[in-house]
Amino acid sequence: MFELDYKEKTKRYSGGIKSFLSDWMILILFIALVTICMLTMSKFRDPKNLFNIIRQASFIAIISMGEFFVILTGNMDMSISSIIGMVSIFFAGLVVTMGLPVWLAVLIVILMSIIVGIINGVLTVIGKMPSFIATLVVMNIIRGFNFIYSGGLPISGLPEGFNFLGAGYVGVVPFPMILMFIIAIILYVFTTQTSLGRSFYAVGGNYEASKLSGINVQFVGILAFVICAVLTSIGALGLTSKTLAGNIALGDELLFDVMTIVVLGGTSLMGGRGRIFGVVIGALFLQVISNVMVLMSIATPWQWVVKGIILVTVVLIDSNTKRD
Amino acid sequence: MTRTSDKPSKKINDNKMTSSIRDRSQIVIILGIYILMILFFFILKPNYLSYDNIMTILLATCVNGLLALGVSFVIFTGGIDISVGTVMTFSSVMSGIALNNWGLPLPLVILFGFLVGAFCGAVNGFGVAKMYLPPFIATMAMQMITKGLSLVVSGIKPIYFTAAPGYQNIATGYFLGIPGFYNAIVILLVIAVIAYIIFSKTIIGRFALAIGSNEEATRLSGVKTDNWKIAIYSLCGLFAGFAGLIMSSRLNSAQPQLGAGYELEAIAAAVIGGNSLNGGEGSITGTILGALIISSLTNGLRIMSVPTELQSAIVGLVLALAVYFDKRRRINE
């Protein structure tokens, strides 16, 4: 009865061009931003720079796509920063210290991240803990393990060939970019064309209704955390391959970047609303901003200030994210 | 817990009463666990309860305790503030600037730090209440902004308070000359009492709980929830300013790099103290207990020479247990 009084709730019922604009506001802002930069900055136009932006954005984008699934179901995964550290340090440890082949080490770290994802999911979905707290706890515990395993020191000396994952080219196209688009397309098809994929939206949109209509809500909720952990570990392997060294602090600064990207991409923090390509554009958006600030030689601290202001501005403009 | 909207004032009172009864039984349980924990460490290391170590634990509680008190008010409304750590740093950096660059006298410097904290909180509150930003996003942006500004303003160098000779004594001086009894502990105690009074005797505490349990009903019953939310977030920022004073006084300098991670510890203290992240219930006593539990646990583990990283893992486990038992208790009710 009172609900109609609130303007933010009535917006949901509008349609047509207005709805298209509000759904893809981030894309419009992104195109505007890139056009302005293209026209005004000659260094930005350089194809090398453009590829560089996509290359740097791609692994963060892959991690953000993982976080997207968790947020889509109405939860939040704070543990990604320490999952990144875990994958990085254990992968380097397995390859360099124990001499395992790369493929086996990749398999083992992905398995480890699946276990972490299941723990996150079980604590949140079956244990009914708030996801913020559950994953915070898991984050602290994994960080402890990472430290015990490595003593806090980085492990360097990964084989040169592994560098291809993060810095390789197929023809002129950077490999990370191809990887990002392949994953994005697979996930796009998954979330829009399969019933399991669509059930993530259902669970996030209305948990009770999804349960009553026969969706295995617990399975979907846990699967979201597992997908998040697996994509995070793929991203972490990419980030590790750039420096060829395992480092437990690799993901420490990334959690809030990832959150920002998911929100910029138009995902609602209450769950049930968002798009995979929104996340990809969010990642490119943030990277373009960082790149422009580096080209204009703005100091790193100012970049944080600007990122914070941009986050608020985009959320204010984009009614999708504001509807929470 | 069905509520009708035609008797809003009664509902607020009901909620207040049930939550205060529930709080009391809960506080007893938390206190019991805390005493067991102290006994455990005492048996293993009798030094744990020496006068010096108790004072060390209390001193270590100060910064986190103040932050947790502020965050608690926001959590009562069902919101969250993840910017308290960096707002704390920013307010202490600004105090340093006021002292060294502007040459303000010490009382004004301290007041200015508090105002900076309260202002950051007010901006958070404005974003949440007037611009309909989700609290997580509004305060996350504030976290980035204050983190950046602290570094920009300070030039990424610590700012020393050597120009004001008594500054270090504000936190680390001895109260009434009693050795080991730091001023900071008294400050925490006084502010905790003030917070308790604000929470239980003034309208702010009541409205915070009312907003947390049913915001629409509260608004419809004539409370200007927007303004109260701004006030509550400002209060949280003000407490971060208090924490900034203690922090910079202990170090006799404002360290612009500090701050990240403090917000999570403050939220952990509030949650261990039995405050629900959904809002609408909780207690100040619980928050202080939560902060004490974290610092006592960390101290005990340090005495037993457990590595730092493992300490945070164990604090994490305690947090998980606290939430688990809280859930079970709620289901039983």
XYZ file of C-alpha atoms in Angstrom:
657
model
C 0.000 0.000 0.000
C 2.639 2.510 1.042
C 5.078 1.103 -1.442
C 3.651 3.117 -4.292
C 4.609 6.281 -2.437
C 8.262 5.699 -2.995
C 9.522 6.915 -6.283
C 12.427 4.483 -6.371
C 10.045 1.563 -6.304
C 7.770 2.807 -9.048
C 10.672 3.081 -11.470
C 10.637 -0.676 -11.814
C 7.415 -0.562 -13.791
C 8.542 1.828 -16.518
C 9.507 0.378 -19.894
C 10.651 1.294 -23.403
C 13.632 3.439 -24.263
C 13.821 4.798 -20.747
C 14.267 1.301 -19.401
C 16.908 0.502 -22.027
C 18.810 3.645 -21.081
C 18.665 2.879 -17.399
C 19.654 -0.752 -17.991
C 22.696 0.147 -20.066
C 23.650 3.441 -18.435
C 27.128 2.103 -17.694
C 27.679 1.298 -21.389
C 26.622 4.797 -22.416
C 28.889 6.371 -19.800
C 31.723 4.101 -20.902
C 31.356 5.020 -24.584
C 31.203 8.695 -23.657
C 34.323 8.384 -21.519
C 36.303 6.528 -24.191
C 35.202 8.957 -26.930
C 36.281 11.982 -24.915
C 39.637 10.377 -24.111
C 40.159 9.333 -27.754
C 39.497 12.857 -28.976
C 41.554 14.701 -26.400
C 44.540 12.481 -25.601
C 46.915 11.301 -28.299
C 48.685 8.899 -25.927
C 45.377 7.244 -25.103
C 44.545 6.634 -28.797
C 47.706 4.590 -29.318
C 46.557 0.995 -30.097
C 49.314 -0.288 -27.819
C 47.781 1.638 -24.930
C 44.283 0.415 -25.746
C 45.416 -3.218 -25.791
C 47.281 -2.582 -22.583
C 44.089 -1.378 -20.899
C 42.195 -4.489 -21.931
C 45.089 -6.734 -20.920
C 45.245 -5.211 -17.452
C 41.489 -5.232 -17.033
C 40.988 -8.818 -18.140
C 42.033 -10.771 -15.030
C 40.290 -8.340 -12.704
C 37.236 -8.735 -14.939
C 37.394 -12.532 -14.621
C 37.559 -12.267 -10.816
C 34.712 -9.739 -10.828
C 32.559 -12.092 -12.908
C 32.992 -14.610 -10.092
C 32.001 -12.114 -7.426
C 29.054 -11.192 -9.670
C 27.493 -14.626 -9.161
C 27.712 -14.364 -5.383
C 26.243 -10.858 -5.366
C 23.558 -11.976 -7.813
C 22.300 -14.469 -5.228
C 22.185 -11.687 -2.632
C 25.391 -12.599 -0.799
C 28.887 -11.153 -0.719
C 32.307 -12.822 -0.861
C 34.981 -10.975 1.118
C 37.425 -13.890 0.907
C 38.533 -13.352 -2.707
C 41.571 -11.303 -1.676
C 42.991 -14.172 0.341
C 41.926 -16.773 -2.265
C 44.083 -14.832 -4.739
C 46.980 -14.944 -2.279
C 46.380 -18.654 -1.647
C 46.325 -19.620 -5.328
C 49.381 -17.502 -6.061
C 51.557 -18.806 -3.233
C 50.489 -22.466 -3.383
C 50.829 -22.591 -7.171
C 54.348 -21.180 -6.993
C 55.154 -23.482 -4.087
C 53.921 -26.582 -5.918
C 55.784 -25.762 -9.121
C 59.011 -24.231 -7.808
C 59.547 -25.942 -4.456
C 57.958 -29.327 -5.117
C 58.722 -29.490 -8.837
C 55.242 -30.537 -9.986
C 54.276 -29.955 -13.641
C 52.307 -26.750 -14.241
C 49.070 -28.450 -15.324
C 48.953 -30.563 -12.147
C 49.647 -27.521 -9.963
C 46.869 -25.593 -11.733
C 44.510 -28.501 -11.101
C 45.442 -28.669 -7.417
C 45.000 -24.929 -6.749
C 41.660 -24.883 -8.571
C 40.576 -27.843 -6.432
C 41.673 -25.960 -3.324
C 39.648 -22.936 -4.360
C 36.614 -25.149 -4.993
C 36.919 -26.402 -1.412
C 37.109 -22.821 -0.130
C 34.059 -21.938 -2.218
C 32.134 -24.883 -0.774
C 33.090 -23.824 2.780
C 31.940 -20.248 2.092
C 28.719 -21.543 0.589
C 27.947 -24.036 3.329
C 28.567 -21.484 6.103
C 26.347 -18.941 4.389
C 23.604 -21.006 2.801
C 23.251 -23.950 5.183
C 24.775 -22.382 8.330
C 22.693 -19.240 7.679
C 25.530 -16.950 8.721
C 25.550 -13.473 7.153
C 27.811 -13.889 4.097
C 29.734 -10.758 5.025
C 30.827 -12.352 8.326
C 31.226 -15.935 7.071
C 33.541 -14.973 4.226
C 35.386 -12.507 6.440
C 36.162 -15.387 8.793
C 37.255 -17.602 5.908
C 39.410 -14.743 4.614
C 41.245 -14.489 7.944
C 41.726 -18.240 8.204
C 43.081 -18.631 4.651
C 45.372 -15.682 5.210
C 46.713 -17.523 8.252
C 47.332 -20.679 6.202
C 49.019 -18.682 3.413
C 51.332 -17.167 5.967
C 52.154 -20.472 7.627
C 52.894 -22.059 4.250
C 55.112 -19.293 2.929
C 56.413 -17.546 6.032
C 55.250 -14.338 4.379
C 57.941 -14.469 1.687
C 57.212 -14.526 -2.060
C 58.242 -17.621 -4.048
C 59.816 -16.691 -7.381
C 61.235 -18.722 -10.262
C 58.177 -19.972 -12.172
C 58.999 -21.285 -15.689
C 59.223 -18.555 -18.378
C 56.593 -20.192 -20.569
C 53.903 -19.711 -17.928
C 54.205 -15.992 -18.633
C 52.061 -16.573 -21.766
C 48.889 -16.643 -19.673
C 49.330 -13.070 -18.514
C 51.540 -11.469 -21.152
C 51.229 -13.626 -24.285
C 49.849 -12.610 -27.682
C 47.855 -14.543 -30.277
C 48.817 -12.645 -33.431
C 48.440 -9.066 -32.265
C 45.706 -9.766 -29.733
C 46.744 -10.213 -26.083
C 45.884 -13.674 -24.775
C 44.252 -12.423 -21.502
C 41.762 -10.462 -23.607
C 40.763 -13.584 -25.547
C 40.460 -15.531 -22.308
C 38.271 -12.822 -20.751
C 35.906 -12.727 -23.727
C 35.658 -16.523 -23.943
C 34.772 -16.745 -20.249
C 32.354 -13.824 -20.535
C 30.555 -15.402 -23.520
C 30.311 -18.799 -21.801
C 28.918 -17.171 -18.659
C 26.565 -15.000 -20.709
C 25.108 -18.064 -22.384
C 25.011 -19.830 -19.025
C 23.130 -17.037 -17.226
C 20.670 -16.273 -20.012
C 20.063 -19.549 -21.841
C 20.169 -22.298 -19.210
C 17.658 -22.831 -16.457
C 20.401 -23.342 -13.883
C 21.949 -20.014 -14.898
C 18.644 -18.193 -14.682
C 17.956 -19.675 -11.276
C 20.764 -17.459 -9.859
C 18.580 -14.466 -10.703
C 15.553 -16.164 -9.211
C 17.287 -17.024 -5.930
C 18.644 -13.488 -5.570
C 15.374 -11.880 -6.581
C 13.070 -13.840 -4.323
C 14.499 -16.638 -2.223
C 11.209 -17.970 -0.874
C 9.437 -17.930 -4.232
C 12.343 -19.760 -5.897
C 12.298 -22.364 -3.160
C 8.562 -22.907 -3.529
C 8.815 -23.154 -7.293
C 11.188 -26.086 -6.959
C 14.624 -24.562 -7.414
C 17.281 -26.203 -5.257
C 18.100 -22.893 -3.581
C 20.840 -24.285 -1.360
C 22.668 -25.861 -4.287
C 22.428 -22.655 -6.325
C 23.621 -20.558 -3.382
C 26.656 -22.786 -2.772
C 27.398 -23.081 -6.506
C 27.629 -19.273 -6.697
C 30.445 -19.306 -4.127
C 32.184 -22.167 -5.960
C 32.004 -20.357 -9.328
C 33.345 -17.260 -7.599
C 36.274 -19.164 -6.098
C 37.147 -20.919 -9.386
C 37.046 -17.723 -11.468
C 39.048 -15.974 -8.748
C 41.705 -18.666 -8.960
C 41.894 -18.349 -12.765
C 42.314 -14.597 -12.345
C 44.904 -15.149 -9.627
C 46.921 -17.480 -11.889
C 46.899 -14.767 -14.550
C 48.061 -12.118 -12.106
C 50.776 -14.471 -10.833
C 51.998 -15.186 -14.353
C 52.735 -11.501 -14.960
C 55.459 -11.459 -12.295
C 56.301 -15.197 -12.387
C 56.278 -15.198 -8.579
C 53.828 -16.342 -5.924
C 52.906 -13.606 -3.474
C 50.426 -13.811 -0.588
C 49.746 -10.065 -0.745
C 48.769 -10.185 -4.435
C 45.042 -9.744 -3.797
C 45.099 -7.462 -0.769
C 44.167 -4.297 -2.610
C 41.829 -5.960 -5.087
C 38.707 -6.716 -3.038
C 37.298 -3.211 -3.234
C 38.263 -2.808 -6.878
C 36.276 -5.967 -7.604
C 33.292 -4.759 -5.559
C 33.433 -1.416 -7.367
C 33.498 -3.140 -10.757
C 30.528 -5.381 -9.941
C 28.528 -2.391 -8.713
C 29.595 -0.218 -11.671
C 28.379 -3.018 -13.919
C 24.838 -2.397 -12.704
C 24.558 -5.318 -10.294
C 22.230 -4.821 -7.365
C 23.818 -5.595 -3.989
C 20.455 -6.992 -2.866
C 20.712 -9.659 -5.540
C 18.612 -10.690 -8.491
C 19.721 -7.995 -10.908
C 22.814 -7.669 -13.094
C 24.506 -8.699 -16.318
C 27.782 -10.417 -17.139
C 28.684 -7.890 -19.839
C 27.862 -5.098 -17.396
C 30.666 -6.479 -15.231
C 33.074 -6.637 -18.191
C 32.274 -3.031 -19.056
C 32.644 -2.078 -15.376
C 36.143 -3.568 -15.362
C 37.117 -1.769 -18.576
C 35.588 1.450 -17.245
C 37.675 1.357 -14.059
C 40.817 0.456 -16.015
C 40.300 3.306 -18.497
C 39.987 5.720 -15.574
C 43.191 4.373 -13.974
C 44.975 4.488 -17.316
C 43.928 8.073 -18.026
C 45.042 9.107 -14.555
C 48.427 7.448 -15.100
C 48.767 9.174 -18.498
C 47.940 12.494 -16.849
C 50.510 11.539 -14.162
C 48.082 11.843 -11.274
C 49.511 10.378 -8.060
C 48.148 7.037 -6.796
C 46.452 8.502 -3.675
C 44.455 10.905 -5.852
C 43.428 7.919 -7.986
C 41.702 6.397 -4.943
C 39.877 9.656 -4.277
C 38.752 9.832 -7.904
C 37.693 6.151 -7.917
C 35.601 6.727 -4.796
C 33.885 9.749 -6.318
C 33.276 7.891 -9.589
C 31.756 4.962 -7.716
C 29.238 7.239 -6.011
C 28.542 9.213 -9.189
C 27.871 6.169 -11.335
C 25.677 4.578 -8.676
C 23.753 7.854 -8.437
C 23.253 8.079 -12.198
C 22.450 4.405 -12.609
C 19.039 3.771 -11.130
C 19.527 -0.016 -11.295
C 22.104 -0.109 -8.553
C 20.271 2.516 -6.522
C 17.049 0.549 -6.275
C 18.398 -1.330 -3.261
C 7.065 -10.772 14.420
C 4.208 -9.361 12.388
C 3.682 -5.674 12.825
C 0.726 -3.534 11.892
C 1.366 0.004 10.841
C -1.431 1.669 12.786
C 0.293 1.566 16.148
C 3.828 2.599 15.373
C 4.726 4.120 18.749
C 3.703 1.023 20.655
C 5.694 -1.108 18.277
C 8.861 0.851 18.893
C 8.437 0.439 22.639
C 7.706 -3.270 22.318
C 10.777 -3.775 20.278
C 12.874 -1.863 22.757
C 11.608 -3.972 25.616
C 12.017 -7.380 24.035
C 15.457 -6.494 22.782
C 16.602 -5.264 26.180
C 15.424 -8.470 27.880
C 17.091 -10.555 25.209
C 20.256 -8.471 25.548
C 20.570 -9.184 29.232
C 20.538 -12.969 28.869
C 22.866 -12.681 25.922
C 25.337 -10.424 27.728
C 25.501 -12.996 30.528
C 26.397 -15.734 28.036
C 29.048 -13.613 26.329
C 30.465 -12.605 29.706
C 30.594 -16.259 30.767
C 32.530 -17.229 27.643
C 34.866 -14.279 28.192
C 35.600 -15.347 31.799
C 36.285 -18.926 30.665
C 38.682 -17.606 28.050
C 40.525 -15.488 30.630
C 40.763 -18.496 32.975
C 42.166 -20.617 30.147
C 44.969 -18.153 29.451
C 45.532 -17.573 33.181
C 46.056 -21.284 33.843
C 48.470 -21.629 30.937
C 50.311 -18.364 31.642
C 49.722 -16.910 35.125
C 51.350 -13.665 33.907
C 48.226 -13.086 31.852
C 46.415 -11.535 34.802
C 49.321 -9.459 36.059
C 48.497 -5.769 36.570
C 50.765 -4.700 33.713
C 49.246 -7.126 31.252
C 45.669 -6.214 32.147
C 46.540 -2.573 31.474
C 48.176 -3.552 28.173
C 45.007 -5.377 27.148
C 42.847 -2.403 28.103
C 45.104 -0.005 26.212
C 44.928 -2.275 23.151
C 41.117 -2.227 23.406
C 40.882 1.568 23.171
C 41.112 2.247 19.436
C 39.057 -0.761 18.361
C 36.565 -0.183 21.169
C 35.900 3.399 20.091
C 35.498 2.403 16.450
C 33.226 -0.488 17.407
C 31.017 1.811 19.520
C 30.518 4.090 16.530
C 29.878 1.248 14.107
C 27.371 -0.274 16.544
C 25.032 2.698 16.216
C 25.088 2.297 12.433
C 24.571 -1.468 12.746
C 21.538 -0.849 15.007
C 19.919 0.948 12.051
C 20.580 -2.052 9.808
C 23.360 -0.238 7.955
C 27.104 -0.781 7.897
C 30.085 1.552 7.913
C 33.273 0.164 6.403
C 34.985 3.555 6.315
C 35.666 3.979 10.058
C 39.298 2.816 9.842
C 40.314 5.253 7.135
C 38.136 8.061 8.549
C 40.047 7.573 11.819
C 43.338 7.998 9.960
C 42.061 10.947 7.979
C 40.883 12.805 11.086
C 44.246 12.304 12.788
C 46.098 13.465 9.661
C 43.911 16.577 9.510
C 44.605 17.263 13.210
C 48.307 17.043 12.398
C 47.884 19.521 9.554
C 45.913 21.866 11.805
C 48.706 21.759 14.376
C 51.771 21.935 12.126
C 50.615 23.955 9.115
C 47.924 26.184 10.544
C 49.404 26.556 14.034
C 46.091 26.132 15.865
C 46.220 25.672 19.661
C 45.968 22.086 20.920
C 42.297 22.074 22.079
C 41.198 23.417 18.695
C 43.394 20.849 16.933
C 41.678 18.039 18.822
C 38.241 19.504 18.191
C 39.061 19.893 14.513
C 39.958 16.182 14.303
C 36.590 15.272 15.818
C 34.801 17.583 13.392
C 36.551 16.022 10.404
C 35.431 12.580 11.584
C 31.863 13.741 12.164
C 31.818 15.452 8.775
C 32.910 12.274 6.964
C 30.180 10.423 8.865
C 27.632 13.069 7.895
C 28.566 12.669 4.226
C 28.062 8.904 4.577
C 24.707 9.517 6.230
C 23.677 11.984 3.540
C 24.546 9.461 0.825
C 22.583 6.716 2.549
C 19.556 8.733 3.631
C 19.098 11.371 0.931
C 20.695 9.802 -2.142
C 19.471 6.254 -1.453
C 22.941 4.737 -1.770
C 23.304 1.286 -0.219
C 25.343 1.802 3.016
C 28.025 -0.623 1.846
C 28.648 1.389 -1.328
C 28.436 4.832 0.256
C 30.933 3.924 2.965
C 33.146 1.977 0.553
C 33.461 5.143 -1.541
C 34.208 7.114 1.625
C 36.866 4.541 2.486
C 38.610 5.077 -0.861
C 38.250 8.851 -0.672
C 39.615 9.197 2.863
C 42.389 6.675 2.188
C 43.490 8.735 -0.786
C 43.054 12.119 0.903
C 45.082 11.064 3.966
C 48.010 10.232 1.694
C 47.587 13.319 -0.491
C 47.298 15.743 2.411
C 50.218 14.251 4.312
C 52.443 13.724 1.278
C 52.676 9.997 2.233
C 54.805 10.899 5.266
C 53.891 10.543 8.933
C 52.921 13.841 10.557
C 54.524 14.299 13.974
C 52.865 16.070 16.854
C 56.150 17.211 18.402
C 54.992 20.849 18.187
C 52.485 20.141 20.945
C 54.405 18.729 23.913
C 51.525 17.270 25.958
C 49.908 15.522 22.970
C 51.394 12.114 23.644
C 50.187 12.251 27.251
C 46.544 12.396 26.159
C 46.614 8.653 25.567
C 49.765 7.313 27.172
C 50.026 9.560 30.235
C 49.088 7.985 33.568
C 45.706 8.906 34.998
C 46.153 10.695 38.356
C 49.744 9.528 38.264
C 48.842 5.863 38.881
C 51.574 3.895 37.109
C 50.292 1.734 34.287
C 46.808 3.279 34.329
C 46.796 5.015 30.965
C 44.607 8.031 30.215
C 43.364 6.291 27.078
C 41.633 3.667 29.233
C 39.795 6.402 31.146
C 38.836 8.077 27.878
C 37.440 4.792 26.520
C 35.528 4.244 29.757
C 34.038 7.758 29.761
C 33.076 7.584 26.090
C 31.601 4.100 26.542
C 29.424 5.457 29.365
C 28.398 8.391 27.173
C 27.592 5.985 24.337
C 25.557 3.877 26.755
C 23.591 6.950 27.853
C 23.056 8.059 24.241
C 21.867 4.565 23.384
C 19.571 3.845 26.313
C 18.463 7.248 27.591
C 18.186 9.452 24.522
C 15.959 9.423 21.508
C 18.877 8.661 19.141
C 19.281 5.125 20.502
C 15.569 4.460 20.359
C 15.239 5.747 16.809
C 18.334 3.817 15.690
C 16.675 0.574 16.825
C 13.331 1.618 15.357
C 14.897 2.374 11.970
C 16.729 -0.947 12.097
C 13.640 -2.988 12.897
C 11.205 -1.308 10.527
C 12.266 1.832 8.732
C 9.058 2.428 6.805
C 6.872 2.108 9.873
C 9.144 4.484 11.725
C 8.962 7.020 8.913
C 5.185 6.698 8.679
C 4.829 7.295 12.395
C 6.237 10.766 11.876
C 9.930 10.313 12.611
C 12.234 12.128 10.199
C 14.266 8.983 9.589
C 16.507 10.635 6.987
C 17.761 13.248 9.417
C 18.222 10.715 12.204
C 20.212 8.478 9.898
C 22.505 11.376 9.023
C 22.868 12.080 12.762
C 23.696 8.443 13.503
C 26.303 8.150 10.736
C 27.805 11.452 11.946
C 27.965 10.012 15.451
C 29.837 7.025 14.017
C 32.268 9.389 12.300
C 32.701 11.336 15.539
C 33.676 8.125 17.337
C 36.172 7.437 14.549
C 37.539 10.913 15.303
C 37.926 9.942 18.993
C 39.770 6.799 17.894
C 41.982 8.960 15.664
C 42.946 11.084 18.668
C 43.911 8.023 20.742
C 45.754 6.426 17.828
C 47.809 9.501 16.909
C 48.493 10.315 20.542
C 49.798 6.807 21.216
C 52.134 7.014 18.223
C 52.718 10.770 18.735
C 52.170 10.983 14.984
C 49.495 10.543 12.345
C 50.403 7.597 10.106
C 48.590 8.084 6.774
C 49.068 4.445 5.725
C 47.250 3.042 8.757
C 43.545 2.415 8.789
C 42.743 -0.430 6.409
C 41.551 -3.494 8.305
C 40.424 -1.589 11.392
C 36.849 -1.436 10.112
C 36.624 -5.202 9.882
C 37.913 -5.611 13.436
C 35.396 -3.029 14.667
C 32.527 -4.821 12.929
C 33.805 -8.114 14.354
C 33.726 -6.628 17.874
C 30.154 -5.466 17.371
C 29.081 -8.877 16.064
C 30.873 -10.867 18.790
C 29.078 -8.569 21.237
C 25.784 -9.975 19.974
C 24.594 -7.173 17.696
C 22.608 -8.377 14.710
C 23.828 -7.149 11.333
C 20.174 -6.959 10.299
C 19.690 -4.105 12.743
C 16.914 -3.460 15.206
C 18.610 -4.949 18.240
C 21.853 -4.877 20.142
C 23.589 -3.288 23.070
C 26.506 -1.017 23.859
C 27.672 -3.285 26.701
C 27.866 -6.127 24.203
C 30.022 -4.086 21.841
C 32.494 -3.188 24.599
C 32.605 -6.842 25.648
C 33.202 -7.830 22.033
C 36.121 -5.396 21.746
C 37.549 -6.670 25.054
C 37.242 -10.288 23.912
C 39.174 -9.562 20.707
C 42.021 -7.714 22.436
C 42.211 -10.220 25.330
C 42.321 -13.102 22.879
C 44.968 -11.445 20.708
C 47.033 -10.640 23.796
C 46.743 -14.180 25.155
C 47.803 -15.671 21.833
C 50.736 -13.277 21.652
C 51.870 -14.278 25.165
C 51.774 -17.886 23.964
C 53.878 -16.679 20.981
C 51.387 -17.613 18.265
C 52.348 -15.892 14.959
C 50.354 -12.726 14.109
C 48.730 -14.123 10.978
C 47.512 -17.168 12.873
C 46.123 -14.872 15.593
C 43.782 -13.230 13.110
C 42.711 -16.667 11.904
C 41.798 -17.640 15.477
C 39.940 -14.344 16.023
C 38.086 -15.241 12.816
C 37.125 -18.641 14.258
C 35.833 -17.007 17.445
C 33.777 -14.652 15.312
C 32.305 -17.608 13.430
C 31.445 -19.375 16.708
C 29.833 -16.212 18.097
C 27.610 -15.859 15.054
C 26.785 -19.570 15.064
C 25.628 -19.576 18.694
C 23.714 -16.362 18.121
C 21.847 -18.011 15.236
C 21.052 -21.094 17.314
C 19.754 -18.971 20.166
C 17.483 -17.087 17.787
C 16.135 -20.294 16.282
C 15.404 -21.684 19.764
C 13.434 -18.575 20.601
